[in-house]
mmCIF file of C-alpha atoms in Angstrom:
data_model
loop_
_atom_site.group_PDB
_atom_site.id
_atom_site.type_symbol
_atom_site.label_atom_id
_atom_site.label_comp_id
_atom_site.label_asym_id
_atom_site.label_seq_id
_atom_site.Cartn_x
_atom_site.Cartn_y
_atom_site.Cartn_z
ATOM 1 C CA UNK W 234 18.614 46.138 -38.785
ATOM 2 C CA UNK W 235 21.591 46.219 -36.448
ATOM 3 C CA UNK W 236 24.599 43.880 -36.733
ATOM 4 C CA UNK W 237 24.565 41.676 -34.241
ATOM 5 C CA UNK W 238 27.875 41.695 -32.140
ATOM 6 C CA UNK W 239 29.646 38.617 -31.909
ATOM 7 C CA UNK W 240 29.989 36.514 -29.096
ATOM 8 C CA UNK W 241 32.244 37.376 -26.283
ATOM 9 C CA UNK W 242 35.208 34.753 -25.603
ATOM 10 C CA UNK W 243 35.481 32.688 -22.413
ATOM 11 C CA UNK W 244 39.339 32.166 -20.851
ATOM 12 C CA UNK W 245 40.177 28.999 -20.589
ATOM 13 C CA UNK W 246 40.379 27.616 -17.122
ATOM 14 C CA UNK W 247 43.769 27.313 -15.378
ATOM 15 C CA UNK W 248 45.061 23.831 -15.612
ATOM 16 C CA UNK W 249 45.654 23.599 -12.221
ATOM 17 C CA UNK W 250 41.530 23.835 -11.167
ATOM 18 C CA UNK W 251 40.852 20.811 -12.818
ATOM 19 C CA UNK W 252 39.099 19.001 -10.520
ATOM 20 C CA UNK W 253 37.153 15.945 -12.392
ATOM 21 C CA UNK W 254 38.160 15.104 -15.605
ATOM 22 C CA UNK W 255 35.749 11.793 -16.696
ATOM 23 C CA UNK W 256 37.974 8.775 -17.034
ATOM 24 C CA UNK W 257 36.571 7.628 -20.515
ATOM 25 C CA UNK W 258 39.774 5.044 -21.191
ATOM 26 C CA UNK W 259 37.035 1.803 -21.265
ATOM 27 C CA UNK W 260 35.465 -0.189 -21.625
ATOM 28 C CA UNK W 261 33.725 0.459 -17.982
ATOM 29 C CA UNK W 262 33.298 3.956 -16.516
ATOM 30 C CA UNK W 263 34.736 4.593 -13.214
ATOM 31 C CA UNK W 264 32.183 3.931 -10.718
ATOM 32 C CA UNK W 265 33.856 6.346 -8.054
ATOM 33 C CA UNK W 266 32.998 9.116 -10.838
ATOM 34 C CA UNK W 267 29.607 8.377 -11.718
ATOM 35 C CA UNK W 268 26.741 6.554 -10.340
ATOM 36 C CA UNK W 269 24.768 4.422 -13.270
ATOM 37 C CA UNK W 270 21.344 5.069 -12.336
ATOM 38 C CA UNK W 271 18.367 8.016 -13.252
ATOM 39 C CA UNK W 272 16.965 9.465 -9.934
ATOM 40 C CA UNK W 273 16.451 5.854 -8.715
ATOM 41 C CA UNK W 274 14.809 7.145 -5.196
ATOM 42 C CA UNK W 275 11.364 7.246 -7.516
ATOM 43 C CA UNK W 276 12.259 4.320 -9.261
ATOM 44 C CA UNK W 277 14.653 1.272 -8.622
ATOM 45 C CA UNK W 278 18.770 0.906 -9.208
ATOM 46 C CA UNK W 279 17.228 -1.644 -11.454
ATOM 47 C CA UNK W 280 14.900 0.368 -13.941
ATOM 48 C CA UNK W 281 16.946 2.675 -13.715
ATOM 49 C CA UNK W 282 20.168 1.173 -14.822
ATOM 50 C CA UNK W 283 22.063 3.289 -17.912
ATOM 51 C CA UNK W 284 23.484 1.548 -21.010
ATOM 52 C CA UNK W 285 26.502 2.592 -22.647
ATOM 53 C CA UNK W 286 29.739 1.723 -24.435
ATOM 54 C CA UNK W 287 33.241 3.505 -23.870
ATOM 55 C CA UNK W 288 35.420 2.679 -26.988
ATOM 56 C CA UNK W 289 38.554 4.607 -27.906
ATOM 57 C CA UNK W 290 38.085 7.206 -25.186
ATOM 58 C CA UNK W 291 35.024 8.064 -25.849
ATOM 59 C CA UNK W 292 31.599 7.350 -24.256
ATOM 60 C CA UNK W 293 28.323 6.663 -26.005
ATOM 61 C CA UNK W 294 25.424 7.265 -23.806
ATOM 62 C CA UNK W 295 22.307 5.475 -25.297
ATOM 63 C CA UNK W 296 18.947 4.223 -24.910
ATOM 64 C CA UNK W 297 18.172 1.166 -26.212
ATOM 65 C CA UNK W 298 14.375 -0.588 -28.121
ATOM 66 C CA UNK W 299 14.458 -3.393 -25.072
ATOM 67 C CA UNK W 300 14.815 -0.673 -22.570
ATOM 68 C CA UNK W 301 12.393 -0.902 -20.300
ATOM 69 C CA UNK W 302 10.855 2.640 -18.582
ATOM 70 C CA UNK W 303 12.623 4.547 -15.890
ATOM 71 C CA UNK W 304 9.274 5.046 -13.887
ATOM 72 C CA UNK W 305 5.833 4.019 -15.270
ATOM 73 C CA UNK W 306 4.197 5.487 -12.311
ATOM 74 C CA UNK W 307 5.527 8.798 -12.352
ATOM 75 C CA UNK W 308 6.773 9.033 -16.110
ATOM 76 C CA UNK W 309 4.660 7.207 -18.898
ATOM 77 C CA UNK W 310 6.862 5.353 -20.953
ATOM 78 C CA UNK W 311 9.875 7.801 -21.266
ATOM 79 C CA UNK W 312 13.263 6.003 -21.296
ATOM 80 C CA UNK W 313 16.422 7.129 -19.384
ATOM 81 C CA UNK W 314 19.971 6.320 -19.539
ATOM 82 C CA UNK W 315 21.845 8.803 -17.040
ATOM 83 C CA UNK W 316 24.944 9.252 -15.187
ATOM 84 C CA UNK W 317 25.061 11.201 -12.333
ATOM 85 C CA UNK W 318 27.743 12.076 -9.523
ATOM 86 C CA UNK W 319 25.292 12.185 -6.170
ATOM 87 C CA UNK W 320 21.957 10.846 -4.938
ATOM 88 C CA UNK W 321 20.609 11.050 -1.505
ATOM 89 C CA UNK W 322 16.876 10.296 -0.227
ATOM 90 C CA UNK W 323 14.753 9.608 2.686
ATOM 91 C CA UNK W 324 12.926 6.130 3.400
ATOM 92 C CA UNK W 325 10.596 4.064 1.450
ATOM 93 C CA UNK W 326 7.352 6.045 1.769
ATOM 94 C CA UNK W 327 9.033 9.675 2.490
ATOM 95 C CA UNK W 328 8.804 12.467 0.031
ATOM 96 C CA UNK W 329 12.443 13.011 0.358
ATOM 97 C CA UNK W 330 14.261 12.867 -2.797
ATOM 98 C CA UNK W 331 16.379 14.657 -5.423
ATOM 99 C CA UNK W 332 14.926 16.479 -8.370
ATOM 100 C CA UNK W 333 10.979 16.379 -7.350
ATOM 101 C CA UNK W 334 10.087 16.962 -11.076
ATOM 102 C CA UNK W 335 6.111 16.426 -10.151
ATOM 103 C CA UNK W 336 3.938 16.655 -7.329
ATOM 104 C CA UNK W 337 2.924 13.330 -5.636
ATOM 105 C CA UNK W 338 6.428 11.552 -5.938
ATOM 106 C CA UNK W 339 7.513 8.937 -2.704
ATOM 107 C CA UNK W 340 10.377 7.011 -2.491
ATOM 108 C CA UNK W 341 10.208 3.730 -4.098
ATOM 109 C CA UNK W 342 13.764 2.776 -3.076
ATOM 110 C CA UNK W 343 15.633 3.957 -0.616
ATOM 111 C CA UNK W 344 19.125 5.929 -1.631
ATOM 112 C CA UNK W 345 22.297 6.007 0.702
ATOM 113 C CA UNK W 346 24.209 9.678 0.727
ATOM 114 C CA UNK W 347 26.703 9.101 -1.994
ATOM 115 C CA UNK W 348 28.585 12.379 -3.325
ATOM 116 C CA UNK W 349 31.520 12.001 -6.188
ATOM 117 C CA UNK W 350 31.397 15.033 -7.421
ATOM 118 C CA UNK W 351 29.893 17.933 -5.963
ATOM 119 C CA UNK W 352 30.774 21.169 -7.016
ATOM 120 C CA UNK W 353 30.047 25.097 -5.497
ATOM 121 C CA UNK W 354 30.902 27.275 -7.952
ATOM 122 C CA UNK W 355 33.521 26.522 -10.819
ATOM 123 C CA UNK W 356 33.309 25.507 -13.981
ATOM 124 C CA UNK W 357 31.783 22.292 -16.072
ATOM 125 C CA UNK W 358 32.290 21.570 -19.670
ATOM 126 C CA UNK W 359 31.512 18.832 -22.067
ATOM 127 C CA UNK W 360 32.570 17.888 -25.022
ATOM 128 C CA UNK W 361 30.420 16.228 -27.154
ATOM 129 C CA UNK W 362 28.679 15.170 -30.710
ATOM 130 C CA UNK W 363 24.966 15.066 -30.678
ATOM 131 C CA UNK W 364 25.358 12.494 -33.435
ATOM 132 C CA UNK W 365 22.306 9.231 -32.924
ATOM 133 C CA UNK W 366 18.997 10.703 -31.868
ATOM 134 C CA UNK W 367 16.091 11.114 -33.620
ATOM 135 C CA UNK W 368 12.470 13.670 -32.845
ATOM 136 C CA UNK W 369 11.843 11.260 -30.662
ATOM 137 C CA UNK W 370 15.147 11.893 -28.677
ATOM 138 C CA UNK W 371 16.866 14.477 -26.330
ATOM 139 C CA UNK W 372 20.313 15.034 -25.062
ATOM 140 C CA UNK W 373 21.550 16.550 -22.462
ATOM 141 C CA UNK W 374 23.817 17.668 -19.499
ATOM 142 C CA UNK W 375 22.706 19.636 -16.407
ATOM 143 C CA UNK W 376 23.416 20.261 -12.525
ATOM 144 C CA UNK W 377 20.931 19.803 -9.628
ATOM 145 C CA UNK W 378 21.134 20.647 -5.977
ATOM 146 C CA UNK W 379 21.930 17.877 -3.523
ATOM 147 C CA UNK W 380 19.016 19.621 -1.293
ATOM 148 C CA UNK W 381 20.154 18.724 2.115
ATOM 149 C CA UNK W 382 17.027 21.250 1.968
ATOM 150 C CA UNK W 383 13.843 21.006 -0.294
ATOM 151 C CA UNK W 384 14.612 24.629 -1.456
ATOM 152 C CA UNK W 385 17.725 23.833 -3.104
ATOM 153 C CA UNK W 386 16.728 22.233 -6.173
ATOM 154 C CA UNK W 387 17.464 24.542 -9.084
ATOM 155 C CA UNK W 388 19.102 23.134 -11.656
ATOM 156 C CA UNK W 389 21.435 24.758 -14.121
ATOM 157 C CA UNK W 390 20.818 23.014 -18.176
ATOM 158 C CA UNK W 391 24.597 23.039 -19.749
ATOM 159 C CA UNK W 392 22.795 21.990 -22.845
ATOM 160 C CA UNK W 393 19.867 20.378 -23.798
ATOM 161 C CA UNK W 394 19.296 19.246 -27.531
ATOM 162 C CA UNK W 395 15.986 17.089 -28.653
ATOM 163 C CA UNK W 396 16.527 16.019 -31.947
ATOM 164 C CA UNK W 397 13.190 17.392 -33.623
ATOM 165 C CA UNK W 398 15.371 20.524 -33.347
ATOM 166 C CA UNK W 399 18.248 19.384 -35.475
ATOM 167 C CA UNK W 400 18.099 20.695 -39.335
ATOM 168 C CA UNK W 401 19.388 18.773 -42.198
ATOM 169 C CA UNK W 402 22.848 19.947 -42.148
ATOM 170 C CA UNK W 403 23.344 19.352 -38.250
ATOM 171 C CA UNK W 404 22.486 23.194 -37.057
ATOM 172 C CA UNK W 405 20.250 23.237 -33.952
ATOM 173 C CA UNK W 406 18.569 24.332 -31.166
ATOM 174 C CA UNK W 407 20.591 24.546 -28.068
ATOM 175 C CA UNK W 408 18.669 24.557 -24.648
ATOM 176 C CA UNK W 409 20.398 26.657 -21.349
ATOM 177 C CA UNK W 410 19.563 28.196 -18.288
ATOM 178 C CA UNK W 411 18.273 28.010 -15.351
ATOM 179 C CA UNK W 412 15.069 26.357 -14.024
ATOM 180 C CA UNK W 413 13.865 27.159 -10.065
ATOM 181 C CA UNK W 414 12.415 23.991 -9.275
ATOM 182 C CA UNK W 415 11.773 24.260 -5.692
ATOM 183 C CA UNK W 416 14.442 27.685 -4.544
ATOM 184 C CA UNK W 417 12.271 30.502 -4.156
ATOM 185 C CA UNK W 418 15.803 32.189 -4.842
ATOM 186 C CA UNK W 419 15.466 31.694 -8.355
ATOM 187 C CA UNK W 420 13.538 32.563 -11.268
ATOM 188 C CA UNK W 421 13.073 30.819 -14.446
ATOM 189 C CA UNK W 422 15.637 31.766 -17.292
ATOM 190 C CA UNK W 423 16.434 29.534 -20.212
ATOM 191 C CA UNK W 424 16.351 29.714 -23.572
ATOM 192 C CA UNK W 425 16.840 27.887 -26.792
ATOM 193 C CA UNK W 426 19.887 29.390 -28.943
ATOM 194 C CA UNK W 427 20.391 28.926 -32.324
ATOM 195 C CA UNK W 428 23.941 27.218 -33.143
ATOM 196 C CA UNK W 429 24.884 27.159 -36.436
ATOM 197 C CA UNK W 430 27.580 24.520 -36.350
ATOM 198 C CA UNK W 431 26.903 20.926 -37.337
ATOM 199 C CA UNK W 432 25.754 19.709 -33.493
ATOM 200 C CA UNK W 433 26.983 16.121 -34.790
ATOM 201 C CA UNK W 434 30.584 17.104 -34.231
ATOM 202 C CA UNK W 435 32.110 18.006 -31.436
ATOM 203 C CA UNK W 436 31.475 21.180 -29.590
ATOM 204 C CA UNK W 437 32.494 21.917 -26.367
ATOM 205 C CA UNK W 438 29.411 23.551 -24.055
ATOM 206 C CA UNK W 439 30.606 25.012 -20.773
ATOM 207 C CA UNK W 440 28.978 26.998 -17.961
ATOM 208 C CA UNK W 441 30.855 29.162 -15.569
ATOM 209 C CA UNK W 442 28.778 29.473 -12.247
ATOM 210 C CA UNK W 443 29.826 32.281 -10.248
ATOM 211 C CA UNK W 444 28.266 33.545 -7.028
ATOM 212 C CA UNK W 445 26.224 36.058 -9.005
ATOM 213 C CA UNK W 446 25.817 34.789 -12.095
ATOM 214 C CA UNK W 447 25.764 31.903 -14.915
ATOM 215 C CA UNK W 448 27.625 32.275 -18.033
ATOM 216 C CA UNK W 449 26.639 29.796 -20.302
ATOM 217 C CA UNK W 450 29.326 29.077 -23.665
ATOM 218 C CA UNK W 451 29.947 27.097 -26.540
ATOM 219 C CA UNK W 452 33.006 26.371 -27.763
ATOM 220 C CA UNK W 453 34.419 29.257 -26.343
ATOM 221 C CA UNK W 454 32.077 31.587 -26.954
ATOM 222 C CA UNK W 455 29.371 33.133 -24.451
ATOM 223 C CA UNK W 456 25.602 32.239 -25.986
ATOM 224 C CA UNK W 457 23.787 33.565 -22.529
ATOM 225 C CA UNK W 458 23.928 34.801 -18.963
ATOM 226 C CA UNK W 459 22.154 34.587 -16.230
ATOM 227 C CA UNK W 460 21.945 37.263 -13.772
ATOM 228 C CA UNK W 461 21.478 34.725 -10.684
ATOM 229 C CA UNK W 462 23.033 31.735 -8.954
ATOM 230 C CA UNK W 463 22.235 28.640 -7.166
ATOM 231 C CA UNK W 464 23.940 29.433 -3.562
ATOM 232 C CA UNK W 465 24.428 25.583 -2.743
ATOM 233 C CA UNK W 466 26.651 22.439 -3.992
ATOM 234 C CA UNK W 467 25.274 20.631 -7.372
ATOM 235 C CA UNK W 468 25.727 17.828 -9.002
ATOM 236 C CA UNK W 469 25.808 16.343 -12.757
ATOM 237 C CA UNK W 470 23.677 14.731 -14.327
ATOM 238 C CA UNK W 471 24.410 14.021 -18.085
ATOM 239 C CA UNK W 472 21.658 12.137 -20.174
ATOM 240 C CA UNK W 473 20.093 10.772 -23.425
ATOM 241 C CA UNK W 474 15.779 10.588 -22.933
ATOM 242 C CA UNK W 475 14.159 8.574 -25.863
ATOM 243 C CA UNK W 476 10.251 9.786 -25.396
ATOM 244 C CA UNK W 477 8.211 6.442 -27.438
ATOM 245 C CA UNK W 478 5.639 7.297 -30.184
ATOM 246 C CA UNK W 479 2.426 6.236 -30.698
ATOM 247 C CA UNK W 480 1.997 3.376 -33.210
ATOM 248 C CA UNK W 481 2.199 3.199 -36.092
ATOM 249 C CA UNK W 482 5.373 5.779 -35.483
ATOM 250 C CA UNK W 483 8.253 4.390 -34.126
ATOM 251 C CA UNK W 484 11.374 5.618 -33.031
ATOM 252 C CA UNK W 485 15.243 5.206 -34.444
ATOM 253 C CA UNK W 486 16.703 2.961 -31.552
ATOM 254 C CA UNK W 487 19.426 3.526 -30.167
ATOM 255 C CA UNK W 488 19.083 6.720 -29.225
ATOM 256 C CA UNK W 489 22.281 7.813 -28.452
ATOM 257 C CA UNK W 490 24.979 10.554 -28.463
ATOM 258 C CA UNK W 491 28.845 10.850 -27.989
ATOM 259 C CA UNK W 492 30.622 12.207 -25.278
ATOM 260 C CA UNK W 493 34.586 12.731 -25.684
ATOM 261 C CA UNK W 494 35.295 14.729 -22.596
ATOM 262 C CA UNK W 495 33.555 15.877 -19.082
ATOM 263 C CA UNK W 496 35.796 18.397 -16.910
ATOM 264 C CA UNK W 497 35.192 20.619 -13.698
ATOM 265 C CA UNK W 498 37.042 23.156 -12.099
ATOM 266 C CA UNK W 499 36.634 24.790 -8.916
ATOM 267 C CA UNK W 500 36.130 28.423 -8.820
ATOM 268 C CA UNK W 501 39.861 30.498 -8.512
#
């Protein structure tokens, strides 16, 4: 068999691009960065809420036992704590919403336009330790469209780690791609790569979207590309979902993970 060639490298971004860099000084986020609710159009601000500590410049996302479900109606009994930097929607009633992850979903509670960060083209990074979630657990950070039409809704998965696919000595499976949604533009691309570094340290995963592409990295080196872009702004949405077993199983609350840095940079 073959030897498979290494990874390419990524360049670094030039300093000057930096255009969000997640103030994660504590103990409270900053709330003109990120708003601290899951897609509350199908929900409530409420349910919704996200729980977290920032201690020593880090922030640890997390899910707690008491927590109660994002959206019985639409989601069983899944549990959400999110951050995200936009959310739009129609009135109570419309179908007019971000991220229509199901047919049948109406607006619950109505969202004013807010946008912190919302970038076209450029690059985002993390940097973060998948280090407090169980199989019942997944973490994750990825971009949506702000569709100011329905078709722009792809979104583009930074990462995506459930903890079933963590191995004893912290190598996992690493979700990224891209998922069409609603944009006819798109097709459906992700896969699950194998990263052989302990996921409960800190790794930095990165995508740069170009105009004609996705490049997709970790810790400086390319894991996958995508042959096809989202043409429209996106925003972030960075996450830890705890997913409830059936009795007698139960799950190892919190569910949480660490995240030491978030960055973007506009395209050059």
């Amino acid at each position: 068999m073959p030897a498979v060639p290494p990874a390419p490298p990524v360049p670094p971004p030039a300093p000057d691009l930096l255009e969000f860099d997640a103030d994660l000084t504590g103990p409270e986020l900053d709330l003109e960065q990120w708003i601290p609710h899951y897609l509350p159009q199908w929900s409530s601000r409420e349910r919704t809420r996200a729980r977290y500590d920032v201690v020593d410049g880090v922030l640890r996302l997390r899910v707690d036992a008491d927590q109660p479900a994002w959206s019985v109606e639409y989601d069983g009994s899944t549990q959400v704590s999110n951050l995200q930097t936009a959310v739009r929607s129609g009135p109570v009633g419309s179908t007019v919403g971000q991220h229509p992850f199901r047919e049948g979903l109406v607006v619950r509670e109505a969202q004013g336009d807010r946008r912190l960060f919302t970038p076209h083209f450029g690059r985002v990074e993390i940097v973060a330790a998948i280090d407090g979630i169980d199989e019942h657990a997944l973490a994750a950070l990825w971009m949506i469209g702000i569709e100011e039409e329905p078709g722009q809704s792809a979104e583009i998965c930074v990462f995506e780690v459930f903890g079933r696919d963590i191995a004893d000595d912290g190598s996992a499976l690493v979700g990224m791609g891209v998922h069409p949604f609603n944009d006819p533009a798109i097709t459906d691309d992700f896969e699950q790569v194998r990263l052989h570094d302990d996921v409960r340290e800190p790794h930095r995963y990165a995508v740069d979207w170009r105009p004609d592409e996705v490049v997709f990295s970790i810790d400086g080196l390319v894991r996958k590309r995508v042959a096809q872009s989202p043409q429209y702004p996106m925003q972030l949405m960075l996450n830890v979902y705890a997913f409830p077993p059936e009795a007698p199983a139960t799950a190892d609350y919190p569910e949480s993970f660490a995240v030491h840095a978030v960055r973007g940079y506009r395209a050059e």
